[in-house]
Short mmCIF file of C-alpha atoms in Angstrom, two decimals:
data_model
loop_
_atom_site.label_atom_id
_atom_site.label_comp_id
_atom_site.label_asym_id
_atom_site.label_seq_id
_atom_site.Cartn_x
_atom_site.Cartn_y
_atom_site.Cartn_z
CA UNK A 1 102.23 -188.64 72.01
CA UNK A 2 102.35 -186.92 68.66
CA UNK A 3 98.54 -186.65 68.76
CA UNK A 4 98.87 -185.36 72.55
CA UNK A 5 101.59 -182.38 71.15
CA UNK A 6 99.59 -181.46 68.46
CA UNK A 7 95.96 -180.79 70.67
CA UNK A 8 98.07 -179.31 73.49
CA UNK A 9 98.93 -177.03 70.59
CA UNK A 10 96.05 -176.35 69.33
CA UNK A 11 94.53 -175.44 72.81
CA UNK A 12 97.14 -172.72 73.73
CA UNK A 13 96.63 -171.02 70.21
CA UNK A 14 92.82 -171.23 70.94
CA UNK A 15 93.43 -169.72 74.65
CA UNK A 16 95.76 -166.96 73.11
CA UNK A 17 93.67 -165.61 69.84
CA UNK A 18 94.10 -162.48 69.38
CA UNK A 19 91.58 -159.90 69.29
CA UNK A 20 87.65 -160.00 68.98
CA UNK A 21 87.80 -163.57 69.98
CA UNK A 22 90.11 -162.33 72.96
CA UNK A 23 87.53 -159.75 74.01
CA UNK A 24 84.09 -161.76 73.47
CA UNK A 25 85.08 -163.86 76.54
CA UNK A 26 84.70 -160.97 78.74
CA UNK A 27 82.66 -157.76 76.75
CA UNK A 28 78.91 -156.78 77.67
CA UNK A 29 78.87 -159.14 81.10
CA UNK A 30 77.52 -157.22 83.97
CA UNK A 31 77.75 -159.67 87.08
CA UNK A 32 75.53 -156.41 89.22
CA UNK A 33 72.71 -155.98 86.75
CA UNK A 34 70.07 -157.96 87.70
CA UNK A 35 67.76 -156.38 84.75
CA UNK A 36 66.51 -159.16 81.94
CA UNK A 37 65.40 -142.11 84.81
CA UNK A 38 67.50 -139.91 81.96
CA UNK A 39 63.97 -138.76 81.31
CA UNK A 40 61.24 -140.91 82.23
CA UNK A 41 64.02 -142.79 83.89
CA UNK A 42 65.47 -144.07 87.25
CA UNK A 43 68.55 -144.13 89.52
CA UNK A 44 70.95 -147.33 88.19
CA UNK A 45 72.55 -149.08 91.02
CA UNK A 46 76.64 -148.98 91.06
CA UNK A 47 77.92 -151.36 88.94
CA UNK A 48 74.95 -152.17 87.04
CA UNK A 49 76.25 -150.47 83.65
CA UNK A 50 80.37 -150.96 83.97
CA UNK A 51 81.01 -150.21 80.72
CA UNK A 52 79.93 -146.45 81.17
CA UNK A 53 81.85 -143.90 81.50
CA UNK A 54 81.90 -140.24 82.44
CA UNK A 55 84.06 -137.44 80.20
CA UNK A 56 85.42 -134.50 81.88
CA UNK A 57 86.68 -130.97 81.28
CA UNK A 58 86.17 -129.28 84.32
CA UNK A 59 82.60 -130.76 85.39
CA UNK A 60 81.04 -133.44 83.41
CA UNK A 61 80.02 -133.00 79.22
CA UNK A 62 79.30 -136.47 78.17
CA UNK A 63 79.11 -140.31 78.52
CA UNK A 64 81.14 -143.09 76.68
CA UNK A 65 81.22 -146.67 76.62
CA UNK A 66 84.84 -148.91 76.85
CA UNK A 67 85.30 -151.34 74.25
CA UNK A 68 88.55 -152.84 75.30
CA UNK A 69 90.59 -152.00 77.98
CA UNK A 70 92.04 -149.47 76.42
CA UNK A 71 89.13 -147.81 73.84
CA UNK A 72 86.52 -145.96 74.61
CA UNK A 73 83.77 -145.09 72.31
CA UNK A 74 81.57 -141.89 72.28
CA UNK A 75 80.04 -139.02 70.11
CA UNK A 76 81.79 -136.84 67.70
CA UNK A 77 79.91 -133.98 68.85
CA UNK A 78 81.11 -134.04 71.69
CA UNK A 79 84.76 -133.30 70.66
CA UNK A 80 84.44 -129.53 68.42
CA UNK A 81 88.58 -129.76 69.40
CA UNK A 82 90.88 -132.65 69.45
CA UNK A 83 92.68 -131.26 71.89
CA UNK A 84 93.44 -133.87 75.10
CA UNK A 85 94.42 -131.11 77.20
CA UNK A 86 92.11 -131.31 80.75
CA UNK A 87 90.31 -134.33 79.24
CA UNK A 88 89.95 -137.00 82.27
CA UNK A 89 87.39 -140.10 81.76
CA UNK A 90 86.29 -141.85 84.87
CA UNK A 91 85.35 -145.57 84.71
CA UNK A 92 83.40 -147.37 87.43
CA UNK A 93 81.64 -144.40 88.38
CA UNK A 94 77.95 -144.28 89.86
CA UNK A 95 77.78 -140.86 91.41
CA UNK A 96 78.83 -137.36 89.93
CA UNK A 97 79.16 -135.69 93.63
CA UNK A 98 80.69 -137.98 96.01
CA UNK A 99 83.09 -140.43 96.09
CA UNK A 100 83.13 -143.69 94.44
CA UNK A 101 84.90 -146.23 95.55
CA UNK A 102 85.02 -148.52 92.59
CA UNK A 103 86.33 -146.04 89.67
CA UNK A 104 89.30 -145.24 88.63
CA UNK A 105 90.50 -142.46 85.96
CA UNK A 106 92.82 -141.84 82.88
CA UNK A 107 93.67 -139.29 80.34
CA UNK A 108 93.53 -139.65 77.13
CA UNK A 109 96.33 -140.28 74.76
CA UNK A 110 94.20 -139.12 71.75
CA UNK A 111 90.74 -138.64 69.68
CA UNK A 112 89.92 -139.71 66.51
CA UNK A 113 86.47 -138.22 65.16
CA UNK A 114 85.27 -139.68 62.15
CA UNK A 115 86.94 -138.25 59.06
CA UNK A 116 83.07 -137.80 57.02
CA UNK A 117 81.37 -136.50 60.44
CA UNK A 118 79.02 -134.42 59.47
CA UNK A 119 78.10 -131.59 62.25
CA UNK A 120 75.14 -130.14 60.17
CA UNK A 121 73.40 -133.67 59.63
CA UNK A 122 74.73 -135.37 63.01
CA UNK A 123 75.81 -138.22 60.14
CA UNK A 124 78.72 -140.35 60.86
CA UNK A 125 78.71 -138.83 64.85
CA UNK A 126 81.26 -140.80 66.01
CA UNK A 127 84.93 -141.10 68.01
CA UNK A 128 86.99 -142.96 69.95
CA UNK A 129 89.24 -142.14 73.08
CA UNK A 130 92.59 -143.91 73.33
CA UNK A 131 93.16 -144.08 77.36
CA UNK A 132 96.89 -143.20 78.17
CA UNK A 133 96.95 -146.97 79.81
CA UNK A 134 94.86 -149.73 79.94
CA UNK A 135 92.33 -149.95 82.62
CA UNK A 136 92.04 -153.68 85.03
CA UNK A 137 88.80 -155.28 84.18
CA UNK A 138 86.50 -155.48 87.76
CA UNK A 139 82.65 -156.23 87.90
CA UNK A 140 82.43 -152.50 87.84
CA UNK A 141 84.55 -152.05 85.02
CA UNK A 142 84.43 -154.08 81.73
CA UNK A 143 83.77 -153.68 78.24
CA UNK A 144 80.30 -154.05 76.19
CA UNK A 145 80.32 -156.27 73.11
CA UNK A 146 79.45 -153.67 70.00
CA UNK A 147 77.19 -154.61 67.45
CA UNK A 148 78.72 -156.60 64.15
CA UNK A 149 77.76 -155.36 60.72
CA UNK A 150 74.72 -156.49 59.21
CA UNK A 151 73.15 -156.51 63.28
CA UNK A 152 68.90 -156.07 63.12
CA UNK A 153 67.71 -154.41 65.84
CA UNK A 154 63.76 -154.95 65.00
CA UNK A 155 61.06 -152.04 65.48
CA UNK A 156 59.64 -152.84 69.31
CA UNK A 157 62.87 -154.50 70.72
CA UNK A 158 63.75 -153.23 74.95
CA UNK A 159 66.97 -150.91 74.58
CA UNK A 160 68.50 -149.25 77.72
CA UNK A 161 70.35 -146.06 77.70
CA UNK A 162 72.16 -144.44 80.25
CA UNK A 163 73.87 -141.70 81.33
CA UNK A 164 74.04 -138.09 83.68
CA UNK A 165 72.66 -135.89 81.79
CA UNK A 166 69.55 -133.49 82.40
CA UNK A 167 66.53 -135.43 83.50
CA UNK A 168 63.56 -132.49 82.22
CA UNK A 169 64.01 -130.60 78.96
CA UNK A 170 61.94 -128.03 80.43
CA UNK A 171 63.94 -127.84 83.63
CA UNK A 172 68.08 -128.59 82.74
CA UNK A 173 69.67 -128.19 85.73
CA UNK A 174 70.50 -129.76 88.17
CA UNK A 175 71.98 -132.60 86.25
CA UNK A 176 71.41 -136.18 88.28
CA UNK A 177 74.00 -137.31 91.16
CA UNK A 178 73.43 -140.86 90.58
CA UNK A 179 74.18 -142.68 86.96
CA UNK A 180 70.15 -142.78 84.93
CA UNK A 181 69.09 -145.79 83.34
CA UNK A 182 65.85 -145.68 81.24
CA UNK A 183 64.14 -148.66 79.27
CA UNK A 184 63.38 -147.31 75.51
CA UNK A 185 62.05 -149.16 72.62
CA UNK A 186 64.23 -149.33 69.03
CA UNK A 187 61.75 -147.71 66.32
CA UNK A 188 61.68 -148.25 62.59
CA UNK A 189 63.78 -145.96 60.57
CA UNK A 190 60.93 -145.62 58.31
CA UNK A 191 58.92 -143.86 61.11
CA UNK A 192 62.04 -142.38 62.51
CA UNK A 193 62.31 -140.45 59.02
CA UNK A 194 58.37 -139.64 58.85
CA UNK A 195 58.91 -138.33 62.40
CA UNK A 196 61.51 -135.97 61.75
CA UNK A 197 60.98 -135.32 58.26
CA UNK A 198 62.36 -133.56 55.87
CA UNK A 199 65.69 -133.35 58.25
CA UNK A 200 67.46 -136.74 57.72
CA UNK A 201 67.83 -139.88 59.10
CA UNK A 202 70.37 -142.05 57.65
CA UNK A 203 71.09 -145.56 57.63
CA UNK A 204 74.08 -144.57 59.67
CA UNK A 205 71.35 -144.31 62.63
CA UNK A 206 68.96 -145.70 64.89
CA UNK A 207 65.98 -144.07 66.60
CA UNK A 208 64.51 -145.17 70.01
CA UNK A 209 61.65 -143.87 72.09
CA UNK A 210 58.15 -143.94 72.51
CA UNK A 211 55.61 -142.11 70.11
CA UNK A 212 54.01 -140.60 73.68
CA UNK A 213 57.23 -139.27 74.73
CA UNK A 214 58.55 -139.19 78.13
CA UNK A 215 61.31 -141.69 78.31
CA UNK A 216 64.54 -140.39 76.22
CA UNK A 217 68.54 -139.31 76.77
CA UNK A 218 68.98 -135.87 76.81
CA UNK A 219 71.66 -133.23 76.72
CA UNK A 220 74.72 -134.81 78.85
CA UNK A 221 73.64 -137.92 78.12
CA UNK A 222 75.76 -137.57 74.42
CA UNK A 223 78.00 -140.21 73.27
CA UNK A 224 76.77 -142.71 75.90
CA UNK A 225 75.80 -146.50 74.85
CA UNK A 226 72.13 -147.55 73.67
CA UNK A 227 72.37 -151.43 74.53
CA UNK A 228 70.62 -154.63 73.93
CA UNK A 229 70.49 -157.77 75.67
CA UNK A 230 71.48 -160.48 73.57
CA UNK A 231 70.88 -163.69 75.61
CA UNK A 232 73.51 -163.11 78.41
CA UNK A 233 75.46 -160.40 77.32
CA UNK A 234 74.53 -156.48 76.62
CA UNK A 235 75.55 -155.36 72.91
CA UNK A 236 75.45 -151.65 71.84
CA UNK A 237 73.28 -151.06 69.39
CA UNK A 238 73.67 -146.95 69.12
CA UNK A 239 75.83 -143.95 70.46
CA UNK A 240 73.34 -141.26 72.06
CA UNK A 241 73.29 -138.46 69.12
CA UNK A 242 70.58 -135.97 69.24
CA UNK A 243 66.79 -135.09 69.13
CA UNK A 244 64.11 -132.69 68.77
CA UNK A 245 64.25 -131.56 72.63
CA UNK A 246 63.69 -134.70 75.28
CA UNK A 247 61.32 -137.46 75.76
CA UNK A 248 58.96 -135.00 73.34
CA UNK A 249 55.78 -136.89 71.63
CA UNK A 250 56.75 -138.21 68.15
CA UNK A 251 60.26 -137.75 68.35
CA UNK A 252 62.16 -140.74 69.45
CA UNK A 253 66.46 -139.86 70.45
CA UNK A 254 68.53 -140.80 67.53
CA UNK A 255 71.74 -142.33 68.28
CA UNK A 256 74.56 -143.74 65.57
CA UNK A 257 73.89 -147.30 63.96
CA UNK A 258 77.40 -148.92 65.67
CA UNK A 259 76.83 -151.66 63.25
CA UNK A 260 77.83 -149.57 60.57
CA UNK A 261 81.70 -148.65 61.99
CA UNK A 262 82.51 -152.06 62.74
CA UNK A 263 85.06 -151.96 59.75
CA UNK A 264 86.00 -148.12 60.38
CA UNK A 265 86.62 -148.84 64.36
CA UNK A 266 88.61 -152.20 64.18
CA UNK A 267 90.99 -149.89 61.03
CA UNK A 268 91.88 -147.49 64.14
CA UNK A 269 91.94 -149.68 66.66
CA UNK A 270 95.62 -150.98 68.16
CA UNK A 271 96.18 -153.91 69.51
CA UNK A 272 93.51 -156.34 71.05
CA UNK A 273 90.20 -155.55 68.74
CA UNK A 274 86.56 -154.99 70.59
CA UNK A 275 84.20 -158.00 70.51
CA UNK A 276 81.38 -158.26 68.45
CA UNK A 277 78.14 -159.64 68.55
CA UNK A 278 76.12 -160.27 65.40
CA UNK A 279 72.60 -159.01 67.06
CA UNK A 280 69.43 -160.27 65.04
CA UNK A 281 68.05 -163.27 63.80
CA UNK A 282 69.18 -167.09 64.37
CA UNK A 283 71.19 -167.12 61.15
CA UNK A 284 72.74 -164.09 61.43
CA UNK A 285 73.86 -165.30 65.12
CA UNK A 286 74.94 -168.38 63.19
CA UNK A 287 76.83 -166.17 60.92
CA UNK A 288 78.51 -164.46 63.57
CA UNK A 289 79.92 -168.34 65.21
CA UNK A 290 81.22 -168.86 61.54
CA UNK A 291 83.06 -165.44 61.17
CA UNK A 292 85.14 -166.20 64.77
CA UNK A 293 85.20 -169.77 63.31
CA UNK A 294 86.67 -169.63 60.15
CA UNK A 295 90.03 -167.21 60.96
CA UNK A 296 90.65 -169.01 64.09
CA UNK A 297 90.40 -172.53 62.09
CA UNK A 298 92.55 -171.05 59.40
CA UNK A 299 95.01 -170.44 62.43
CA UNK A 300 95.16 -174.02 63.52
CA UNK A 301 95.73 -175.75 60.37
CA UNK A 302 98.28 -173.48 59.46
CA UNK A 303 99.86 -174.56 63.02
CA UNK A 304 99.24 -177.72 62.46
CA UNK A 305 101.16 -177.70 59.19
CA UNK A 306 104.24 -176.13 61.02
CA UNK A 307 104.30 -179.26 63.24
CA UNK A 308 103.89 -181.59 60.96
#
C-alpha cells in the first residue's frame, strides 16, 4: 500500500509539472497539416499553421506565432511604440477579408521589445505580446514548440514560413486574402554573411532562401514563425526579420536565431513557460530528454522524501 501511495504520487506530480514540460505535450502539433506562396509561395489551407497569428492596428502590419496560451512571439520592428492602444491579434485566422469561423481575438496587455534591439543592425529583433487572457487551445489554435539553445539547423534543411504579407516585391499591393505558406531552405551563416556582406549577420540570426531567388517572406510577413519539422512536431527555428528586397537572387530572408532567447524569453515569461525542442543532431535530442529529465526527477525525490 505504501508502495501504491508513493507511485500514485509520483504520477500526479508528473501529470501536473509545471511549465516547458506542461507545454511540450501540446506545442508545434498541427492535426490539419498534412505537409511532411509569400513569394514563390501558395495559399495554406485553414488550420494548417494554428500557431500563426495576425497583428492589427487598423488593417493588418505583421504576423506572430503563440507560444503558450497566453504569449505570443514576433518582431521588434514591428513595435517603433509600446503603446497597446488599437493593438488586436487574431488567432485561428486563414483569411484577411472574410470571415473566419475558427479565430478568435484579444488585446494585448503589454510588449516587451528586447532591451539590446538594435534597429540599425536588425540584431536582437525580437518581442513578445502578453494577450489580456489566455486563449482555449483548438486544432486551429495551439502553440509551436520554439527552438532550445544550442538547436542546429544545418545548411539545406526544408523550413516553412508563413504569413500575409506582399506576394511580388515589384508589385506590393494587394496583400494576399488567404494565409501564404512557402517551403525555403536554412542557408549557412557563412554564405549568409558573404551574401550580404559587409552589412552584418550575427549569430543572433538565421538566413533562408534559395541562391536563385523567388521563394522568400516579404514586407507583412515580419515577425511571423520560420519552422521546422522535427519528427512530429513543427519547432521555430527564426522570427521573419528583413532582406535585401524579396525572393531576390543571392539574398536569402534573414530571420532571428530563436535559439538564442531561450534564456531571455523564459526570464519574461509568467506563468506556464513555452516548450522547447532541442532541434539538431541525435545527442543534442538526447540532451534535450535529459534537461526535462533531470528537474522533473529532482521533483520526485524531493516528494518522495516528504512522504517518507
Amino acid at each position: 500500500m505504501r508502495i501504491e501511495l508513493l507511485t500514485c504520487g509520483v504520477l500526479l506530480l508528473a501529470l501536473s509539472a509545471p511549465g516547458s514540460y506542461a507545454q511540450i505535450s501540446v506545442c508545434g502539433v498541427a492535426p490539419l497539416n498534412t505537409k511532411t506562396r509569400i513569394v514563390g509561395g501558395q495559399d495554406a489551407t485553414a488550420g494548417a499553421w494554428p500557431w500563426q497569428v495576425s497583428l492589427f492596428k487598423g488593417g493588418h502590419f505583421c504576423g506572430g506565432s503563440l507560444i503558450n496560451s497566453q504569449w505570443v512571439l514576433t518582431a521588434a520592428h514591428c513595435f517603433p511604440s509600446t503603446s497597446t492602444a488599437n493593438l488586436i491579434v487574431y488567432l485561428g485566422r486563414h483569411t484577411q477579408k472574410i470571415q473566419n469561423p475558427n479565430e478568435v481575438s484579444s488585446t494585448v496587455s503589454q510588449i516587451i521589445k528586447h532591451p539590446n534591439y538594435d534597429s540599425q543592425t536588425n540584431d536582437n529583433d525580437i518581442t513578445l505580446l502578453q494577450l489580456s487572457s489566455p486563449v482555449t487551445f483548438t486544432n486551429y489554435i495551439t502553440p509551436i514548440c520554439l527552438a532550445a539553445s544550442g538547436s542546429y539547423f544545418p545548411a539545406g534543411l526544408d523550413s516553412w514560413v508563413t504569413g500575409w504579407g506582399y506576394i511580388r516585391s515589384d508589385v506590393p499591393l494587394p496583400s494576399p486574402q488567404a494565409l501564404q505558406e512557402v517551403n525555403v531552405p536554412i542557408m549557412s551563416n557563412y554564405q549568409c554573411m558573404a551574401d550580404y556582406s559587409p552589412d552584418p549577420i550575427t549569430s543572433n540570426m538565421i538566413c533562408a532562401g534559395l541562391p536563385q531567388g523567388g521563394k522568400d517572406s516579404c514586407q507583412g510577413d515580419s515577425g511571423g514563425p520560420l519552422v521546422a519539422k522535427n519528427v512530429t512536431r513543427w519547432v521555430q527555428a527564426g522570427i521573419v526579420g528583413f532582406g535585401n528586397g524579396c525572393a531576390q537572387p543571392n539574398f536569402p530572408g534573414v530571420y532571428t536565431r530563436v535559439s538564442m532567447y531561450q534564456s531571455w524569453i523564459n526570464s519574461q515569461i509568467t506563468g506556464d513557460q513555452p516548450g522547447y525542442i532541442n532541434y539538431g543532431t541525435d545527442s543534442k535530442s538526447a540532451a534535450h530528454v535529459i534537461s526535462l529529465s533531470v528537474p522533473l526527477l529532482l521533483s520526485v525525490l524531493l516528494s518522495l522524501l516528504v512522504l517518507l
